[in-house]
PDB file of C-alpha atoms in Angstrom:
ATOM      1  CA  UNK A 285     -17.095 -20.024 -93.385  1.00 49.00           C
ATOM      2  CA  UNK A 286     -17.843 -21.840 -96.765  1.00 55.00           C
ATOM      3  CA  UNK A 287     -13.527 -21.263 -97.621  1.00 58.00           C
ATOM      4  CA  UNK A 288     -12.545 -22.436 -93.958  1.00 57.00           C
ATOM      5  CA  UNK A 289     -14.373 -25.403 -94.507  1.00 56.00           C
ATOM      6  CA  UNK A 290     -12.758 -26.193 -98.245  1.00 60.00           C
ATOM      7  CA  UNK A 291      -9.010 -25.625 -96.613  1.00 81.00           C
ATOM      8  CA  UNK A 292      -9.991 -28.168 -93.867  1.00 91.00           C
ATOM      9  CA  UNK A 293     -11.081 -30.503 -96.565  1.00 91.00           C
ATOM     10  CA  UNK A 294      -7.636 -29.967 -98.460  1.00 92.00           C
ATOM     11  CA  UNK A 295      -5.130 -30.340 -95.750  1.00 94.00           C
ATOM     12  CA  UNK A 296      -7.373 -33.031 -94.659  1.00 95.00           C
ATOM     13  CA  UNK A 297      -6.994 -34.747 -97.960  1.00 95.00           C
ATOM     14  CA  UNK A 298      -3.434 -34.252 -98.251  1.00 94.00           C
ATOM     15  CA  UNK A 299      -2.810 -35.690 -94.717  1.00 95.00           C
ATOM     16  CA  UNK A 300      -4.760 -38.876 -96.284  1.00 96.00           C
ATOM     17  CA  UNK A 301      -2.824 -38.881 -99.130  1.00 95.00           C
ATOM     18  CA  UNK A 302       0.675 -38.842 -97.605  1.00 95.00           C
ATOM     19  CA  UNK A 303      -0.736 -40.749 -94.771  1.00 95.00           C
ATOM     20  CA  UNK A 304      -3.381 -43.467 -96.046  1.00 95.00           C
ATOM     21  CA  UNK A 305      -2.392 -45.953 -94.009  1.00 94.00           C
ATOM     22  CA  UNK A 306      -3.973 -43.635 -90.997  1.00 96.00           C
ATOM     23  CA  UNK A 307      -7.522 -44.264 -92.291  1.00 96.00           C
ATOM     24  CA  UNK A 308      -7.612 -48.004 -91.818  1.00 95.00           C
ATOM     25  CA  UNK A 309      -6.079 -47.930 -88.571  1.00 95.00           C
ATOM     26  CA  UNK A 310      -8.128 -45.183 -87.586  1.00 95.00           C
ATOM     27  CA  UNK A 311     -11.469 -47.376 -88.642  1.00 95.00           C
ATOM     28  CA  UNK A 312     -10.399 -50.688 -86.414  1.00 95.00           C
ATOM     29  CA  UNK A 313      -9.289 -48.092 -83.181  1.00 94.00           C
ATOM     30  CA  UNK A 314     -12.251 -45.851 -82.792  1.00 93.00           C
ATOM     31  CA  UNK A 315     -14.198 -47.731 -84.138  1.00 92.00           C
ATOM     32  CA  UNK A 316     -16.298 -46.690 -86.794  1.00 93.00           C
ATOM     33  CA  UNK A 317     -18.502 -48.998 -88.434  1.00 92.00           C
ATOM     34  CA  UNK A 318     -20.496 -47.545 -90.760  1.00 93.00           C
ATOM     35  CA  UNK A 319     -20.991 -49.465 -93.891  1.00 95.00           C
ATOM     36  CA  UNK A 320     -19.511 -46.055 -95.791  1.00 96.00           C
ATOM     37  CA  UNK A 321     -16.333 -46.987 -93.855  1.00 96.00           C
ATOM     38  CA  UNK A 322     -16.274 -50.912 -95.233  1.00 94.00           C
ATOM     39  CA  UNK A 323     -16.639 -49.530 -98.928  1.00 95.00           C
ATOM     40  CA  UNK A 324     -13.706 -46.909 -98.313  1.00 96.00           C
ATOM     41  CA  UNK A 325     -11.452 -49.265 -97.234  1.00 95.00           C
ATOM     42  CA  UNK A 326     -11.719 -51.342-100.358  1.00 95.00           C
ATOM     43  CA  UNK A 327     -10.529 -48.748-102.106  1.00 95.00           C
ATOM     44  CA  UNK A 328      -6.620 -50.043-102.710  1.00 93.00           C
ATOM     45  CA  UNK A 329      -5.139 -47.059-101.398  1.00 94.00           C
ATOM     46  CA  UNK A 330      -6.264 -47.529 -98.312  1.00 95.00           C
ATOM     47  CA  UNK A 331      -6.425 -51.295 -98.216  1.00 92.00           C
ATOM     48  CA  UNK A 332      -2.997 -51.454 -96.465  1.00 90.00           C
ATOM     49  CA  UNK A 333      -2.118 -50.867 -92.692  1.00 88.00           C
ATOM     50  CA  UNK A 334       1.923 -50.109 -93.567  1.00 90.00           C
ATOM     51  CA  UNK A 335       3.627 -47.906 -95.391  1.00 89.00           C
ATOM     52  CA  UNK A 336       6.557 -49.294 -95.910  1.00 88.00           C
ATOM     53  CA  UNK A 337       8.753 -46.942 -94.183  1.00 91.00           C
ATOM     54  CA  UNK A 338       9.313 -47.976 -90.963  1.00 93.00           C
ATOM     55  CA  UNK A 339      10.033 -44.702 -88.863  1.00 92.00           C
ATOM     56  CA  UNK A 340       6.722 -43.185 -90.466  1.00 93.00           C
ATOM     57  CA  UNK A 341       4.643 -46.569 -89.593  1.00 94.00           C
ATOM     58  CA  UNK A 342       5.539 -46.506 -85.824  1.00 94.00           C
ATOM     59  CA  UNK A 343       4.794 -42.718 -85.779  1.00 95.00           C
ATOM     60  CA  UNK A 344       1.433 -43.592 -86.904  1.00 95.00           C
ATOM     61  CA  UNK A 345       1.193 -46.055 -84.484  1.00 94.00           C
ATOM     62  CA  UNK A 346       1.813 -43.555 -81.620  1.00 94.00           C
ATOM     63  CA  UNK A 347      -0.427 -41.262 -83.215  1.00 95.00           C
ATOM     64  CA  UNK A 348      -3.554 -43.686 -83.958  1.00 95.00           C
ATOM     65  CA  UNK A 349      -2.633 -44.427 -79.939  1.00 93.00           C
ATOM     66  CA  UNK A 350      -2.600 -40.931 -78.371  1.00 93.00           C
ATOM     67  CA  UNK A 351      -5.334 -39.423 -80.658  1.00 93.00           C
ATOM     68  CA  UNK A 352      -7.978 -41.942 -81.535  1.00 94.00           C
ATOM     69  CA  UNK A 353     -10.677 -40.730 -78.986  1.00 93.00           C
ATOM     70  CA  UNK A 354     -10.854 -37.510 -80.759  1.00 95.00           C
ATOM     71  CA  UNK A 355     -12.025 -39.505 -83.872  1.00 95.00           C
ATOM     72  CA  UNK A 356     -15.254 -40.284 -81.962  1.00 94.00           C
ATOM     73  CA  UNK A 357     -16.637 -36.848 -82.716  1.00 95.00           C
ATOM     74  CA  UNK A 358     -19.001 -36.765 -85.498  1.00 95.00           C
ATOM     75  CA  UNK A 359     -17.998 -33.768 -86.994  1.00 95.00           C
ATOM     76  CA  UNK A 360     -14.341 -35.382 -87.139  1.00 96.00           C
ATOM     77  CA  UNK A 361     -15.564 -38.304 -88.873  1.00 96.00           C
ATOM     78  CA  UNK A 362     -17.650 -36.319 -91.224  1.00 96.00           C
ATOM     79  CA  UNK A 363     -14.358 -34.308 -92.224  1.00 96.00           C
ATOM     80  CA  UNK A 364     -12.122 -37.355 -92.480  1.00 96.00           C
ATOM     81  CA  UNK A 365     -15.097 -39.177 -94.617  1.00 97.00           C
ATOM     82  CA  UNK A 366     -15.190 -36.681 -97.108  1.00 96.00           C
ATOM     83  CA  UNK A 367     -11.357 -36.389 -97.451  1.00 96.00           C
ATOM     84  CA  UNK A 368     -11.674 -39.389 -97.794  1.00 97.00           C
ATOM     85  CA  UNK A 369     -14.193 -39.825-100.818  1.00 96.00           C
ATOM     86  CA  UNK A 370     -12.271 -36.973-102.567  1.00 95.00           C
ATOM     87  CA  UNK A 371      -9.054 -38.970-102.426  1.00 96.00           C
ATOM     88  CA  UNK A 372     -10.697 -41.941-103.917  1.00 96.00           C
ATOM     89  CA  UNK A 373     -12.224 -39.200-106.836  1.00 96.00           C
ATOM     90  CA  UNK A 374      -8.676 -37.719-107.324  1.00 94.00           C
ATOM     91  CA  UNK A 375      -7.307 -40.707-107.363  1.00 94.00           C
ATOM     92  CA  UNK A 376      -9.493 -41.889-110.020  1.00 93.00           C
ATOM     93  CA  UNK A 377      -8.987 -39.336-112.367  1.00 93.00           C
ATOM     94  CA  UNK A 378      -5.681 -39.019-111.897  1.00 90.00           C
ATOM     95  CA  UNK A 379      -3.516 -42.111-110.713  1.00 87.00           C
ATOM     96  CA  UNK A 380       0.485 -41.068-110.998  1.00 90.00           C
ATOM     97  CA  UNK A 381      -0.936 -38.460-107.526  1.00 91.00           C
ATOM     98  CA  UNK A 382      -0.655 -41.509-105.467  1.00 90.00           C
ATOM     99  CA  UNK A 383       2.758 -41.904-106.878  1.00 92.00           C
ATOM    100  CA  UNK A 384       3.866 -38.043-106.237  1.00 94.00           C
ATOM    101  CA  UNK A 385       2.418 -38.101-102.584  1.00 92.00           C
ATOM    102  CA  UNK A 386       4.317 -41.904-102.248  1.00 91.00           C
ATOM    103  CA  UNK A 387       7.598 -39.790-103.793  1.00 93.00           C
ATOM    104  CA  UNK A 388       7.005 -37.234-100.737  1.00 93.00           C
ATOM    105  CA  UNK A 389       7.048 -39.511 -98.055  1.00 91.00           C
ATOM    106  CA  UNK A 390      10.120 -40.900 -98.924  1.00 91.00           C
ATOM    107  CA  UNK A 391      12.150 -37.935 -99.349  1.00 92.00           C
ATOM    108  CA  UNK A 392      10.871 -36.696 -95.641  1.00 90.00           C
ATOM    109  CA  UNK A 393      11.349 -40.237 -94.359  1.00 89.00           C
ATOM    110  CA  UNK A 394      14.719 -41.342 -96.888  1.00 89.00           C
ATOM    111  CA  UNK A 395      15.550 -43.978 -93.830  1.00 86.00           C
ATOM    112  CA  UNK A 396      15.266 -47.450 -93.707  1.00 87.00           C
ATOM    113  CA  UNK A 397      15.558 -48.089 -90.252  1.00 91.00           C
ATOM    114  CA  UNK A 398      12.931 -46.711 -87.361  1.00 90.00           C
ATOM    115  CA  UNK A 399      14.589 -43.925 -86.344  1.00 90.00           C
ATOM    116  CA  UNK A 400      11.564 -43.018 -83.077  1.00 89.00           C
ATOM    117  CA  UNK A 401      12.311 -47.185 -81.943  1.00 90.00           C
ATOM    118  CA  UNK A 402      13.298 -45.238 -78.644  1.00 91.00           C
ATOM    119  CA  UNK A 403       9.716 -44.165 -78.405  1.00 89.00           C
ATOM    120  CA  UNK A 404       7.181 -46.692 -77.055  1.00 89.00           C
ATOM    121  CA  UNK A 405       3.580 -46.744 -78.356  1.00 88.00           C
ATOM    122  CA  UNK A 406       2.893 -47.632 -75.008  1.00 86.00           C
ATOM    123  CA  UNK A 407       3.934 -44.994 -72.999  1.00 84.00           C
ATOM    124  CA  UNK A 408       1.526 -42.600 -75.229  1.00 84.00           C
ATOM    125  CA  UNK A 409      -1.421 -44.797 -74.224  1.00 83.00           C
ATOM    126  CA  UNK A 410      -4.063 -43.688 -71.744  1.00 77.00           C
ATOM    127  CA  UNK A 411      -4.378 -47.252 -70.518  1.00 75.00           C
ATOM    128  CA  UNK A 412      -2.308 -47.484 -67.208  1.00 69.00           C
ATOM    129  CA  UNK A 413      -0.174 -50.874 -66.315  1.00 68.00           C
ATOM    130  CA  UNK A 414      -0.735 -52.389 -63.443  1.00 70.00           C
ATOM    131  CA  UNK A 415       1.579 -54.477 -60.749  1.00 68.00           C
ATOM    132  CA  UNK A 416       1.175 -57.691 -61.562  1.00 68.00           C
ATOM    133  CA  UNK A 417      -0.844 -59.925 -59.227  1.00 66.00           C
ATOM    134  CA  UNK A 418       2.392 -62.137 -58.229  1.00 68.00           C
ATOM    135  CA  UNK A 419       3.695 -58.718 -56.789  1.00 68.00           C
ATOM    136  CA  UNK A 420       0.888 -58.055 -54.939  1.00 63.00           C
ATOM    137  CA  UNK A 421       0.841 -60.763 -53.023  1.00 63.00           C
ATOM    138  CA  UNK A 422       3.696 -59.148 -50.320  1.00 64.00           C
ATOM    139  CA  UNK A 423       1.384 -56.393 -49.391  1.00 63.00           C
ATOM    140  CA  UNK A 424      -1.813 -58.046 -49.141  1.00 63.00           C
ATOM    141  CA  UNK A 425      -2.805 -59.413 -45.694  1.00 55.00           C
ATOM    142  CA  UNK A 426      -4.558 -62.839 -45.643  1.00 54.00           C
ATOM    143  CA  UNK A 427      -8.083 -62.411 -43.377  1.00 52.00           C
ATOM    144  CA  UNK A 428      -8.120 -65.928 -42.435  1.00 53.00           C
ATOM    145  CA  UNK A 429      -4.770 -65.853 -41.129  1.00 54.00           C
ATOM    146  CA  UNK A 430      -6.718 -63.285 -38.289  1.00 52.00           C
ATOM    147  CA  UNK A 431      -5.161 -63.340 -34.980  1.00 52.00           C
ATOM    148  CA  UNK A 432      -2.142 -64.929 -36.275  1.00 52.00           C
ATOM    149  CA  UNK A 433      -1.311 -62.023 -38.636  1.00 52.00           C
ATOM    150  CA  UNK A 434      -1.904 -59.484 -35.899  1.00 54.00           C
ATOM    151  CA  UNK A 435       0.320 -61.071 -33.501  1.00 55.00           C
ATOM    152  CA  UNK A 436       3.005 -60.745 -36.171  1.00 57.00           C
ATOM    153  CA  UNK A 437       2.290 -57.036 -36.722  1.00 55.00           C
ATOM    154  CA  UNK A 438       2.813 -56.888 -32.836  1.00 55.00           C
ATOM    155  CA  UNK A 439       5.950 -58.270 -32.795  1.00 55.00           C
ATOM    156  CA  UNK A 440       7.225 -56.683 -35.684  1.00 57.00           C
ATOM    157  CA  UNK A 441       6.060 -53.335 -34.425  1.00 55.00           C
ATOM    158  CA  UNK A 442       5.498 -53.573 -30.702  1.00 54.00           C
ATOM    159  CA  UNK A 443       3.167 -51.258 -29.607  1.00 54.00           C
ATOM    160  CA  UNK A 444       3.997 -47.669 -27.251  1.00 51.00           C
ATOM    161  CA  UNK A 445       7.655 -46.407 -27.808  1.00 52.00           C
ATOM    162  CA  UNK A 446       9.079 -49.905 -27.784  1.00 54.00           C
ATOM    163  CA  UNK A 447      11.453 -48.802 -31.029  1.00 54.00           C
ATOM    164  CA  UNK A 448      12.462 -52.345 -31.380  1.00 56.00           C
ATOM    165  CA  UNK A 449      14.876 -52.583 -34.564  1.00 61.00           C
ATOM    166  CA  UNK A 450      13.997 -54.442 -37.116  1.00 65.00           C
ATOM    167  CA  UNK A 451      15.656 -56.950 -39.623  1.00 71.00           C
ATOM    168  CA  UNK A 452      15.796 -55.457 -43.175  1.00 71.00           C
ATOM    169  CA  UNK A 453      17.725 -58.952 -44.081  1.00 75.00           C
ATOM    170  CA  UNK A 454      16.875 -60.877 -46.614  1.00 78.00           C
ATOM    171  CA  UNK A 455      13.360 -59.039 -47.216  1.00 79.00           C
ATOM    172  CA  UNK A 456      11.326 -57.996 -50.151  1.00 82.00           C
ATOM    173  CA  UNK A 457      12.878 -54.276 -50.602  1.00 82.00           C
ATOM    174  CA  UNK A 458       9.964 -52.620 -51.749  1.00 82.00           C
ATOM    175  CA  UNK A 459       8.458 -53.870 -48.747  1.00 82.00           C
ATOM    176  CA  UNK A 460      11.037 -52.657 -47.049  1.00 80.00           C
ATOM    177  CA  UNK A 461      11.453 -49.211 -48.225  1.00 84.00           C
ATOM    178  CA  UNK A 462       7.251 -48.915 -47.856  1.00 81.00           C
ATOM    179  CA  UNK A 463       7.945 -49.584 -43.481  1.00 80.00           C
ATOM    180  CA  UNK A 464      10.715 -47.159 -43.407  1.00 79.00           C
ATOM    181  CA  UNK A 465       8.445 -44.412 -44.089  1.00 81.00           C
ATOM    182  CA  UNK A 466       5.974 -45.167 -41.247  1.00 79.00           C
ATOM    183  CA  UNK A 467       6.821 -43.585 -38.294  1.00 76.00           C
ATOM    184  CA  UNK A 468       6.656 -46.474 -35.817  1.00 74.00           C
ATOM    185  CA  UNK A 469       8.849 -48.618 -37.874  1.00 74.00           C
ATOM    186  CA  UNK A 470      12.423 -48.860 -36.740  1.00 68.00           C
ATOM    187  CA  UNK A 471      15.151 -50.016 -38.312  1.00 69.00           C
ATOM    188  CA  UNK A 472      18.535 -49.552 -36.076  1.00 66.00           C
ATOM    189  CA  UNK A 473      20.918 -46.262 -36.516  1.00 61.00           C
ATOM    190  CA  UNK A 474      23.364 -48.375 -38.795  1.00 56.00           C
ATOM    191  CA  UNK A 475      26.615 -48.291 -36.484  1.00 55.00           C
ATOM    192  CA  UNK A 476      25.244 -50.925 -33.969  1.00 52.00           C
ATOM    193  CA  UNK A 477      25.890 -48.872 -30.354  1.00 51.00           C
ATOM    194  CA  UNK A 478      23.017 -46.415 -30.599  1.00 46.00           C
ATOM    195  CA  UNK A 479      24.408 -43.118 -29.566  1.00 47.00           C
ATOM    196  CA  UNK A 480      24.990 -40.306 -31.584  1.00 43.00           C
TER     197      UNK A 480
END
């Protein structure tokens, strides 16, 4: 158990040391405010929020999006808070390892440019985007407009089997599309006589 927990602890502080900008940016999305946190982010190594590498920064961003919440868990935090004190003891015994990990990013990420631009950190978030309100406004009925409104629904779908066709002219089309799939909601056969 003891030598599962030391690997975790490694690969956990190698992950910080090719990665420090994670920590940070972990800290302000979880959050975690523990005054432990404050003093190991004024550690320089993990003072900045970049890395200078642009396709490895936006990664990070998609990761610090998708996989935050799993940072809440105590254990988690323990693990990354020790990783993290160890990298601050390496790192003070040794400086030039902040240069070899630093050399190691850049030959896995040589580029300049973002080469995952494609990918949105949005669409990896668990927050879901609404219609705005301005849209809305076509498919919500006004209640003070009361008998008014339902005289309109009458004519524009009489009542019974009266298939009346409707005018698709110069109409929202989402609107549009939303009435074709009710079943009392007719809209002509296209070729203007009717039979088939």
């Amino acid at each position: 158990m003891d030598n599962t927990k030391s690997t975790s602890n490694d690969l956990m502080k190698q992950a910080l040391m090719l990665y420090p900008s994670v920590l940070k940016k972990l800290v302000e999305k979880v959050p975690l405010k523990d005054k432990v946190w404050t003093d190991i982010l004024k550690h320089a190594f993990f003072r900045s929020d970049q890395t200078g590498i642009p396709s490895v920064d936006h990664l990070i961003n998609i990761y610090i999006e998708r996989n935050y919440i799993i940072w809440r868990l105590p254990a988690l935090q323990k693990l990354l808070r020790d990783a993290s004190k160890l990298v601050i003891e390496t790192l003070e015994t040794n400086r030039s390892d902040a240069k070899d990990w630093a050399c190691v990013r850049k030959e896995a990420f040589p580029s300049e440019k973002n080469e995952y631009a494609h990918l949105l950190v949005s669409d990896f978030s668990d927050s879901v985007a609404s219609i705005p309100p301005e849209n809305l406004q076509n498919f919500i009925v006004d209640p003070r407009m009361g008998e008014g409104a339902q005289n309109e629904v009458l004519v524009a779908n009489p009542p019974g089997n009266g298939h009346a066709p409707r005018d698709a002219a110069n109409r929202n089309p989402l609107a549009v599309l939303f009435e074709s799939m009710l079943p009392w909601v007719h809209y002509g056969d296209g070729d203007g006589d009717g039979d088939e």
